[in-house]
Amino acid sequence: MSKLWEAPPSRERPVLSVPVIARAAIELADQEGIDALSMQRVAAVLGFTKMALYRHVSDKAELLAVMVDVAVGEPPSLGAGDWRTRLESFLAALSAVWERHPWLPWVTLGDRMMGPREMAWVECALTALDDTGLSGVEKMDAVTLLFGHIRNTQSSGTAGTQPWAEDHQVREPYKELLERHGDRFPALSATLAGIGEAPGDFGRRFGLDCILDGLAVRIGRAASGA
Amino acid sequence: MSKLWEAPPSRERPVLSVPVIARAAIELADQEGIDALSMQRVAAVLGFTKMALYRHVSDKAELLAVMVDVAVGEPPSLGAGDWRTRLESFLAALSAVWERHPWLPWVTLGDRMMGPREMAWVECALTALDDTGLSGVEKMDAVTLLFGHIRNTQSSGTAGTQPWAEDHQVREPYKELLERHGDRFPALSATLAGIGEAPGDFGRRFGLDCILDGLAVRIGRAASGA
DNA sequence: ACACGCATGTGTCCGATGGATACTGTGTGT
DNA sequence: ACACACAGTATCCATCGGACACATGCGTGT
């Protein structure tokens, strides 16, 4: 008699577990941004009380750690080729994942431990630099540099110093502002006045080429005798 | 008779105003980190109720905007020299300010308007690239790239993919982890095993040199025709 | 067959956050 | 002398992460 009318005990309640929670949290963060992620919201999505989550996850930090490792997934296999093309294809894969989960690169910032999947990505990036003759520190720092650049040029949330939108159109408030105070910023005015059409990922491409060219210089130097 | 004993009307209550509030907030953020910054805390430091602040500042976002512009201060004057040395001295100044206010580069991330001082810094950076023959977009993107790199290699809060501390000593938990699972990450293990001494700012220096070399390639290309 | 124990989930409470709103007090201009 | 504008205060609210005490139900040992 317990189960009233023998009704299915609960539609829409997937049985709580760490992966289930993580997936729900990831979906929430993907759709509404990482700031909208609260224990309450995650629990609500799954149809539970927030405190139910704490049975499976010790605190929000742990939830985030799990989310990261689930969301990042497995690194790509780079195939053959020289270090540059292999790096390029690695970074394309990284971009794709970070585009799918825009919050991902930003929650991995502070002092923290990498998860196994995360380490696998770093491992993957390092292998691309295997036969370059770079030292250990240099390899790691190159990888860090590239990760950072991709994160910085992510569409989401890195306007930073850029007075234009994704399509390189100067944003309206800046236009107005420069009309009134343009004389105080001659170089900026001139620069913005002179920009034409540019693809959305021009900044990323430009920076990437700079960095890779710089790496090439060092790698060439390392190859042709210390 | 109102002012009891004609005592100075209030020691330790500097009369509220936007700059006073901003300075207090900056000091708080410098000392306890940006996460410790709340209206309550700022008000408490000054000896007022938190709501008193809202008479002078419309909300926390505006307080942050003011803090940024006050904290960033005036850009340096770069003196003479080629673009590279001028950029270097610009970036040194930027690093110094961001070192003094480690929260500064991180609160300027989302979509937002730059303040006048902030724009002056961008202006300053652009002038360093004045006679390089780079296009407008390229100049802006170069500046963005460099700002981003300095931010990424700031001591505070950018461990990210780096398994070592500031002195390039591999952090303890990673050592332990690689002892147990090192075989899953051969390249990473090898890389970390092989790192020796390196100055704290090696990563920043390395990345900076890469970027500047890459820029040099483009600038040389722009100069010699095309 | 029965009862106990543990895992899982619930309800309630706490301090802190950003912010709205209504109030009080005081200084100044007419 | 009086009214008004403004600076600061007192309350209130929803939301956050999290602690803790409780309910509930299933599996297992006897």
Coordinates of C-alpha atoms (C1' of nucleotides) in Angstrom, one line a residue:
Chain A
M1 CA 0.0 0.0 0.0
S2 CA 3.0 2.2 0.4
K3 CA 3.4 3.1 -3.3
L4 CA 0.1 4.9 -3.9
W5 CA -1.7 3.4 -6.9
E6 CA 1.5 1.7 -7.8
A7 CA 2.4 4.9 -9.6
P8 CA 6.0 5.1 -10.8
P9 CA 7.7 6.2 -7.6
S10 CA 9.0 9.4 -9.2
R11 CA 9.0 10.7 -12.7
E12 CA 11.7 13.2 -13.2
R13 CA 14.0 12.2 -10.4
P14 CA 17.0 10.5 -11.9
V15 CA 18.4 9.1 -8.6
L16 CA 21.1 11.3 -7.3
S17 CA 24.8 10.6 -7.9
V18 CA 27.9 12.5 -8.5
P19 CA 27.9 12.3 -12.3
V20 CA 24.2 13.1 -12.5
I21 CA 24.7 16.2 -10.3
A22 CA 27.8 17.2 -12.3
R23 CA 26.0 16.9 -15.6
A24 CA 23.0 18.9 -14.4
A25 CA 25.4 21.6 -13.0
I26 CA 27.3 21.7 -16.3
E27 CA 24.1 22.2 -18.3
L28 CA 23.0 24.9 -16.0
A29 CA 26.4 26.7 -16.2
D30 CA 26.4 26.4 -20.0
Q31 CA 23.0 27.9 -20.3
E32 CA 22.8 30.5 -17.7
G33 CA 26.4 31.3 -16.9
I34 CA 28.6 30.2 -14.0
D35 CA 27.2 33.0 -11.8
A36 CA 23.8 31.4 -12.0
L37 CA 25.2 28.2 -10.6
S38 CA 24.1 27.7 -7.0
M39 CA 23.4 24.6 -5.1
Q40 CA 19.8 25.6 -4.9
R41 CA 19.5 25.9 -8.7
V42 CA 21.2 22.6 -9.4
A43 CA 19.1 20.8 -6.8
A44 CA 16.0 22.4 -8.2
V45 CA 16.8 21.3 -11.7
L46 CA 17.0 17.7 -10.5
G47 CA 14.0 18.0 -8.2
F48 CA 15.7 17.7 -4.9
T49 CA 16.6 19.9 -1.9
K50 CA 19.9 21.6 -2.1
M51 CA 21.1 19.7 1.0
A52 CA 20.6 16.4 -0.8
L53 CA 23.5 17.3 -3.0
Y54 CA 25.8 17.5 0.0
R55 CA 25.4 13.8 0.5
H56 CA 27.4 13.3 -2.7
V57 CA 29.6 16.3 -2.9
S58 CA 31.3 17.9 0.1
D59 CA 31.0 21.5 -0.9
K60 CA 30.6 23.8 -3.9
A61 CA 34.3 23.7 -4.6
E62 CA 34.2 20.0 -5.0
L63 CA 31.2 20.2 -7.3
L64 CA 33.1 22.7 -9.5
A65 CA 36.1 20.4 -9.6
V66 CA 34.0 17.5 -10.7
M67 CA 32.3 19.7 -13.3
V68 CA 35.6 20.7 -14.7
D69 CA 36.8 17.2 -15.2
V70 CA 33.6 16.0 -16.6
A71 CA 33.1 18.9 -19.0
V72 CA 36.7 19.0 -20.3
G73 CA 36.5 15.4 -21.5
E74 CA 39.3 13.5 -23.2
P75 CA 42.0 15.4 -25.1
P76 CA 42.3 15.0 -28.9
S77 CA 44.8 12.7 -30.5
L78 CA 47.1 14.9 -32.5
G79 CA 48.2 12.7 -35.3
A80 CA 51.5 13.2 -37.1
G81 CA 53.1 16.5 -38.3
D82 CA 55.5 19.0 -37.0
W83 CA 55.1 20.7 -33.6
R84 CA 53.3 23.7 -35.1
T85 CA 50.5 21.9 -36.9
R86 CA 50.1 19.6 -33.9
L87 CA 49.8 22.5 -31.6
E88 CA 47.3 24.1 -33.9
S89 CA 45.1 21.1 -33.9
F90 CA 45.4 20.8 -30.1
L91 CA 44.3 24.4 -29.7
A92 CA 41.4 24.0 -32.1
A93 CA 40.2 21.1 -29.9
L94 CA 40.7 23.2 -26.8
S95 CA 38.8 26.1 -28.3
A96 CA 35.9 23.9 -29.2
V97 CA 35.5 22.5 -25.7
W98 CA 35.9 26.0 -24.1
E99 CA 33.4 27.3 -26.6
R100 CA 30.9 24.7 -25.5
H101 CA 31.5 25.4 -21.8
P102 CA 32.5 29.1 -21.7
W103 CA 32.8 29.1 -17.9
L104 CA 35.4 26.3 -18.0
P105 CA 38.6 28.2 -18.4
W106 CA 37.6 30.7 -15.8
V107 CA 36.9 28.4 -12.9
T108 CA 40.4 26.8 -13.2
L109 CA 42.2 29.9 -12.2
G110 CA 43.1 30.1 -8.6
D111 CA 45.5 27.8 -6.8
R112 CA 44.0 24.3 -7.2
M113 CA 44.7 20.8 -8.2
M114 CA 44.2 19.7 -11.8
G115 CA 41.9 16.7 -12.3
P116 CA 43.0 13.7 -14.3
R117 CA 41.3 14.7 -17.5
E118 CA 42.7 18.2 -17.2
M119 CA 46.2 16.8 -16.7
A120 CA 45.7 14.6 -19.8
W121 CA 45.1 17.8 -21.8
V122 CA 48.3 19.3 -20.5
E123 CA 50.1 16.0 -21.3
C124 CA 48.7 16.2 -24.8
A125 CA 49.9 19.7 -25.3
L126 CA 53.3 18.8 -24.0
T127 CA 53.7 15.9 -26.4
A128 CA 53.1 18.3 -29.3
L129 CA 56.3 20.1 -28.2
D130 CA 58.2 16.8 -27.7
D131 CA 61.0 17.0 -30.3
T132 CA 61.5 20.8 -30.2
G133 CA 64.5 20.9 -28.0
L134 CA 62.9 23.3 -25.6
S135 CA 63.7 22.8 -21.9
G136 CA 61.1 21.5 -19.5
V137 CA 60.3 24.9 -18.1
E138 CA 60.0 26.4 -21.5
K139 CA 57.6 23.7 -22.7
M140 CA 55.4 24.2 -19.7
D141 CA 55.5 27.9 -20.0
A142 CA 54.7 27.7 -23.7
V143 CA 51.7 25.6 -22.9
T144 CA 50.6 28.0 -20.2
L145 CA 51.0 30.9 -22.6
L146 CA 48.8 29.3 -25.2
F147 CA 46.1 28.2 -22.8
G148 CA 46.1 31.7 -21.5
H149 CA 45.8 33.3 -24.9
I150 CA 42.9 31.0 -25.9
R151 CA 41.1 31.9 -22.7
N152 CA 41.8 35.6 -23.1
T153 CA 40.4 35.6 -26.7
Q154 CA 37.3 33.6 -25.8
S155 CA 34.2 35.3 -27.0
S156 CA 32.7 35.3 -23.6
G157 CA 33.7 37.8 -21.0
T158 CA 37.1 39.1 -22.2
A159 CA 36.2 42.4 -23.7
G160 CA 38.8 43.8 -21.4
T161 CA 40.6 46.5 -23.2
Q162 CA 38.6 46.0 -26.5
P163 CA 36.3 48.9 -27.4
W164 CA 34.7 46.8 -30.1
A165 CA 32.2 44.0 -30.4
E166 CA 32.9 40.6 -31.8
D167 CA 32.6 41.8 -35.4
H168 CA 35.1 44.6 -34.7
Q169 CA 32.4 47.2 -35.0
V170 CA 33.3 49.9 -32.5
R171 CA 30.6 49.8 -29.8
E172 CA 28.2 52.7 -29.7
P173 CA 29.1 54.2 -26.3
Y174 CA 32.7 54.4 -27.3
K175 CA 31.9 56.1 -30.6
E176 CA 29.9 58.7 -28.7
L177 CA 32.7 59.1 -26.1
L178 CA 35.4 59.5 -28.6
E179 CA 33.4 62.2 -30.4
R180 CA 33.4 64.2 -27.3
H181 CA 36.8 63.4 -25.9
G182 CA 38.7 62.1 -28.9
D183 CA 41.3 64.8 -28.6
R184 CA 42.5 63.4 -25.3
F185 CA 43.1 60.0 -27.0
P186 CA 44.5 60.7 -30.5
A187 CA 46.1 57.4 -31.0
L188 CA 43.1 55.5 -29.9
S189 CA 40.8 57.6 -32.0
A190 CA 43.0 57.2 -35.1
T191 CA 43.2 53.5 -34.5
L192 CA 39.5 53.0 -34.1
A193 CA 38.7 55.4 -37.0
G194 CA 40.9 53.3 -39.3
I195 CA 39.6 49.9 -38.5
G196 CA 37.8 48.2 -41.3
E197 CA 36.2 44.8 -41.6
A198 CA 37.8 42.0 -39.8
P199 CA 36.7 38.4 -39.0
G200 CA 35.5 37.8 -35.5
D201 CA 38.5 35.7 -34.5
F202 CA 41.1 38.1 -35.9
G203 CA 42.4 38.9 -32.5
R204 CA 42.8 35.3 -31.6
R205 CA 44.5 34.4 -34.9
F206 CA 46.8 37.4 -34.7
G207 CA 47.9 36.6 -31.2
L208 CA 48.3 33.0 -31.9
D209 CA 50.5 33.6 -34.9
C210 CA 52.6 36.0 -32.9
I211 CA 53.1 33.5 -30.2
L212 CA 53.8 30.6 -32.5
D213 CA 56.3 32.6 -34.5
G214 CA 58.0 33.6 -31.3
L215 CA 58.2 29.9 -30.3
A216 CA 59.5 29.1 -33.7
V217 CA 62.4 31.5 -33.2
R218 CA 63.3 29.7 -29.9
I219 CA 62.8 26.3 -31.3
G220 CA 65.0 27.0 -34.4
R221 CA 67.6 28.4 -32.0
A222 CA 67.4 25.2 -29.9
A223 CA 67.7 23.0 -33.0
S224 CA 70.7 24.7 -34.5
G225 CA 73.0 24.0 -31.5
A226 CA 72.4 25.3 -28.0
Chain B
M1 CA 25.0 72.8 23.1
S2 CA 24.6 70.4 20.3
K3 CA 28.2 69.6 19.9
L4 CA 29.0 68.1 23.3
W5 CA 32.0 69.9 24.9
E6 CA 32.7 71.4 21.5
A7 CA 34.5 68.1 20.8
P8 CA 35.7 67.7 17.3
P9 CA 32.4 66.4 15.7
S10 CA 33.8 63.0 14.9
R11 CA 37.2 61.6 15.0
E12 CA 37.7 58.7 12.6
R13 CA 34.8 59.7 10.3
P14 CA 36.4 61.3 7.3
V15 CA 33.1 62.7 5.8
L16 CA 31.8 60.4 3.1
S17 CA 32.5 61.1 -0.6
V18 CA 33.2 59.1 -3.7
P19 CA 37.0 59.4 -3.6
V20 CA 37.1 58.6 0.1
I21 CA 34.9 55.5 -0.4
A22 CA 37.0 54.4 -3.4
R23 CA 40.2 54.7 -1.6
A24 CA 38.9 52.7 1.4
A25 CA 37.6 50.1 -0.9
I26 CA 40.9 49.9 -2.8
E27 CA 42.8 49.5 0.4
L28 CA 40.5 46.7 1.5
A29 CA 40.7 44.9 -1.8
D30 CA 44.5 45.2 -1.8
Q31 CA 44.9 43.8 1.7
E32 CA 42.2 41.1 1.8
G33 CA 41.4 40.4 -1.8
I34 CA 38.6 41.3 -4.0
D35 CA 36.3 38.6 -2.6
A36 CA 36.5 40.3 0.8
L37 CA 35.1 43.5 -0.7
S38 CA 31.6 44.0 0.4
M39 CA 29.6 47.2 1.0
Q40 CA 29.4 46.2 4.6
R41 CA 33.1 45.9 5.0
V42 CA 33.9 49.1 3.2
A43 CA 31.3 51.0 5.3
A44 CA 32.7 49.4 8.5
V45 CA 36.2 50.5 7.7
L46 CA 35.0 54.1 7.4
G47 CA 32.7 53.8 10.4
F48 CA 29.4 54.1 8.6
T49 CA 26.4 52.0 7.7
K50 CA 26.6 50.3 4.4
M51 CA 23.5 52.1 3.2
A52 CA 25.3 55.4 3.7
L53 CA 27.6 54.4 0.8
Y54 CA 24.6 54.2 -1.6
R55 CA 24.1 58.0 -1.2
H56 CA 27.4 58.4 -3.1
V57 CA 27.5 55.3 -5.3
S58 CA 24.6 53.8 -7.1
D59 CA 25.6 50.1 -6.7
K60 CA 28.6 47.9 -6.2
A61 CA 29.3 47.8 -9.9
E62 CA 29.7 51.6 -9.9
L63 CA 32.0 51.4 -6.9
L64 CA 34.1 48.9 -8.7
A65 CA 34.3 51.1 -11.8
V66 CA 35.5 54.0 -9.7
M67 CA 37.9 51.9 -7.8
V68 CA 39.5 50.8 -11.1
D69 CA 39.9 54.2 -12.4
V70 CA 41.4 55.5 -9.2
A71 CA 43.6 52.6 -8.7
V72 CA 45.0 52.4 -12.2
G73 CA 46.2 56.0 -12.0
E74 CA 48.1 57.8 -14.8
P75 CA 49.9 55.9 -17.5
P76 CA 53.7 56.3 -17.7
S77 CA 55.4 58.5 -20.2
L78 CA 57.5 56.2 -22.4
G79 CA 60.3 58.5 -23.5
A80 CA 62.1 57.9 -26.8
G81 CA 63.3 54.6 -28.3
D82 CA 62.0 52.0 -30.7
W83 CA 58.7 50.4 -30.3
R84 CA 60.1 47.4 -28.4
T85 CA 61.8 49.2 -25.7
R86 CA 58.9 51.6 -25.3
L87 CA 56.5 48.6 -25.0
E88 CA 58.8 47.0 -22.5
S89 CA 58.7 50.1 -20.3
F90 CA 55.0 50.4 -20.7
L91 CA 54.5 46.8 -19.6
A92 CA 56.8 47.3 -16.7
A93 CA 54.7 50.1 -15.5
L94 CA 51.5 48.1 -16.0
S95 CA 53.0 45.2 -14.1
A96 CA 53.9 47.5 -11.2
V97 CA 50.4 48.8 -10.9
W98 CA 48.8 45.4 -11.2
E99 CA 51.2 44.1 -8.6
R100 CA 50.1 46.8 -6.3
H101 CA 46.5 46.0 -6.9
P102 CA 46.3 42.4 -7.9
W103 CA 42.5 42.4 -8.2
L104 CA 42.6 45.2 -10.8
P105 CA 43.1 43.2 -14.0
W106 CA 40.4 40.7 -13.0
V107 CA 37.5 43.1 -12.4
T108 CA 38.0 44.6 -15.8
L109 CA 37.0 41.5 -17.7
G110 CA 33.3 41.4 -18.6
D111 CA 31.6 43.7 -21.1
R112 CA 32.1 47.1 -19.6
M113 CA 33.1 50.7 -20.4
M114 CA 36.6 51.7 -19.8
G115 CA 37.1 54.7 -17.5
P116 CA 39.1 57.7 -18.7
R117 CA 42.3 56.7 -16.9
E118 CA 42.0 53.2 -18.3
M119 CA 41.6 54.6 -21.8
A120 CA 44.7 56.7 -21.2
W121 CA 46.7 53.5 -20.6
V122 CA 45.4 52.0 -23.8
E123 CA 46.2 55.2 -25.6
C124 CA 49.7 55.0 -24.1
A125 CA 50.3 51.5 -25.3
L126 CA 49.0 52.4 -28.8
T127 CA 51.4 55.2 -29.1
A128 CA 54.3 52.8 -28.5
L129 CA 53.2 51.1 -31.7
D130 CA 52.8 54.3 -33.6
D131 CA 55.5 54.0 -36.3
T132 CA 55.3 50.2 -36.7
G133 CA 53.2 50.1 -39.8
L134 CA 50.7 47.8 -38.2
S135 CA 47.1 48.3 -39.0
G136 CA 44.6 49.6 -36.5
V137 CA 43.1 46.2 -35.7
E138 CA 46.6 44.7 -35.4
K139 CA 47.7 47.4 -33.0
M140 CA 44.7 47.0 -30.8
D141 CA 45.0 43.3 -30.8
A142 CA 48.7 43.4 -30.0
V143 CA 47.9 45.6 -27.0
T144 CA 45.1 43.3 -25.9
L145 CA 47.5 40.3 -26.3
L146 CA 50.1 41.9 -24.1
F147 CA 47.6 43.1 -21.4
G148 CA 46.3 39.6 -21.4
H149 CA 49.7 38.0 -21.0
I150 CA 50.7 40.2 -18.1
R151 CA 47.4 39.4 -16.4
N152 CA 47.8 35.7 -17.0
T153 CA 51.3 35.7 -15.5
Q154 CA 50.4 37.7 -12.5
S155 CA 51.6 36.1 -9.3
S156 CA 48.1 36.2 -7.9
G157 CA 45.6 33.7 -8.9
T158 CA 46.7 32.4 -12.2
A159 CA 48.2 29.0 -11.4
G160 CA 45.9 27.6 -14.0
T161 CA 47.8 24.8 -15.7
Q162 CA 50.9 25.3 -13.8
P163 CA 51.8 22.4 -11.4
W164 CA 54.5 24.5 -9.7
A165 CA 54.7 27.3 -7.2
E166 CA 56.3 30.7 -7.9
D167 CA 59.8 29.4 -7.5
H168 CA 59.2 26.7 -10.1
Q169 CA 59.3 24.0 -7.4
V170 CA 56.8 21.3 -8.2
R171 CA 54.1 21.5 -5.6
E172 CA 53.9 18.7 -3.2
P173 CA 50.5 17.2 -4.1
Y174 CA 51.6 17.0 -7.7
K175 CA 54.8 15.2 -6.8
E176 CA 52.9 12.6 -4.9
L177 CA 50.3 12.3 -7.7
L178 CA 52.9 11.8 -10.3
E179 CA 54.6 9.1 -8.3
R180 CA 51.5 7.1 -8.4
H181 CA 50.1 7.9 -11.8
G182 CA 53.1 9.2 -13.6
D183 CA 52.9 6.5 -16.2
R184 CA 49.7 7.9 -17.5
F185 CA 51.4 11.2 -18.1
P186 CA 54.9 10.5 -19.4
A187 CA 55.5 13.8 -21.1
L188 CA 54.3 15.7 -18.0
S189 CA 56.4 13.6 -15.7
A190 CA 59.5 13.9 -17.8
T191 CA 59.0 17.7 -18.1
L192 CA 58.6 18.2 -14.4
A193 CA 61.4 15.8 -13.5
G194 CA 63.7 17.8 -15.7
I195 CA 63.0 21.3 -14.5
G196 CA 65.7 23.0 -12.6
E197 CA 66.1 26.4 -11.0
A198 CA 64.3 29.2 -12.7
P199 CA 63.6 32.8 -11.6
G200 CA 60.0 33.5 -10.5
D201 CA 59.1 35.5 -13.5
F202 CA 60.6 33.1 -16.0
G203 CA 57.1 32.3 -17.5
R204 CA 56.2 36.0 -17.9
R205 CA 59.6 36.8 -19.5
F206 CA 59.4 33.8 -21.8
G207 CA 55.9 34.5 -23.0
L208 CA 56.7 38.2 -23.4
D209 CA 59.7 37.5 -25.5
C210 CA 57.7 35.1 -27.7
I211 CA 55.0 37.7 -28.3
L212 CA 57.4 40.5 -28.9
D213 CA 59.5 38.4 -31.3
G214 CA 56.2 37.5 -33.1
L215 CA 55.3 41.2 -33.3
A216 CA 58.8 42.0 -34.6
V217 CA 58.2 39.5 -37.5
R218 CA 55.0 41.3 -38.5
I219 CA 56.5 44.7 -38.0
G220 CA 59.5 43.9 -40.1
R221 CA 57.2 42.6 -42.8
A222 CA 55.1 45.7 -42.7
A223 CA 58.1 47.9 -42.9
S224 CA 59.8 46.1 -45.9
G225 CA 57.0 46.8 -48.3
A226 CA 53.5 45.2 -48.6
Chain C
dA1 C1' 10.2 -12.8 10.5
dC2 C1' 11.9 -9.1 12.6
dA3 C1' 14.6 -5.4 14.1
dC4 C1' 18.5 -2.9 13.6
dG5 C1' 21.7 0.2 11.1
dC6 C1' 23.2 2.9 7.5
dA7 C1' 22.6 5.5 3.4
dT8 C1' 19.8 9.0 1.4
dG9 C1' 17.1 12.9 1.5
dT10 C1' 14.3 16.8 4.2
dG11 C1' 13.6 20.8 7.2
dT12 C1' 15.2 24.4 9.7
dC13 C1' 18.6 27.5 11.0
dC14 C1' 22.6 30.6 10.6
dG15 C1' 25.6 34.6 9.0
dA16 C1' 26.8 37.1 5.0
dT17 C1' 25.7 39.1 0.7
dG18 C1' 23.5 43.2 -2.4
dG19 C1' 19.9 46.1 -2.5
dA20 C1' 14.9 48.7 -1.6
dT21 C1' 12.5 51.7 1.2
dA22 C1' 11.1 54.6 4.8
dC23 C1' 12.6 57.2 8.4
dT24 C1' 15.4 60.8 11.1
dG25 C1' 18.2 64.6 11.9
dT26 C1' 20.7 68.7 10.6
dG27 C1' 22.3 72.7 7.9
dT28 C1' 21.0 76.4 4.7
dG29 C1' 18.3 79.7 2.0
dT30 C1' 14.6 82.5 2.0
Chain D
dA1 C1' 11.3 81.3 11.6
dC2 C1' 10.4 77.8 8.7
dA3 C1' 10.6 74.5 5.1
dC4 C1' 13.2 71.8 2.3
dA5 C1' 17.1 69.0 0.6
dC6 C1' 20.3 66.0 1.6
dA7 C1' 23.3 62.7 4.6
dG8 C1' 23.0 58.9 7.2
dT9 C1' 20.2 55.2 9.8
dA10 C1' 17.1 51.3 10.7
dT11 C1' 14.5 47.6 8.7
dC12 C1' 13.4 44.4 5.6
dC13 C1' 14.0 41.1 1.8
dA14 C1' 15.7 37.3 -1.3
dT15 C1' 19.7 34.6 -2.1
dC16 C1' 23.9 32.5 -1.1
dG17 C1' 26.8 28.4 1.1
dG18 C1' 26.7 25.5 4.7
dA19 C1' 25.7 23.0 9.6
dC20 C1' 22.8 20.1 12.0
dA21 C1' 19.0 17.3 13.5
dC22 C1' 15.7 14.6 11.9
dA23 C1' 12.7 11.3 8.8
dT24 C1' 12.5 7.3 5.9
dG25 C1' 13.3 3.2 3.7
dC26 C1' 16.1 -0.8 2.2
dG27 C1' 19.4 -4.6 3.1
dT28 C1' 21.2 -7.8 6.2
dG29 C1' 22.1 -10.5 10.4
dT30 C1' 19.9 -13.1 13.6

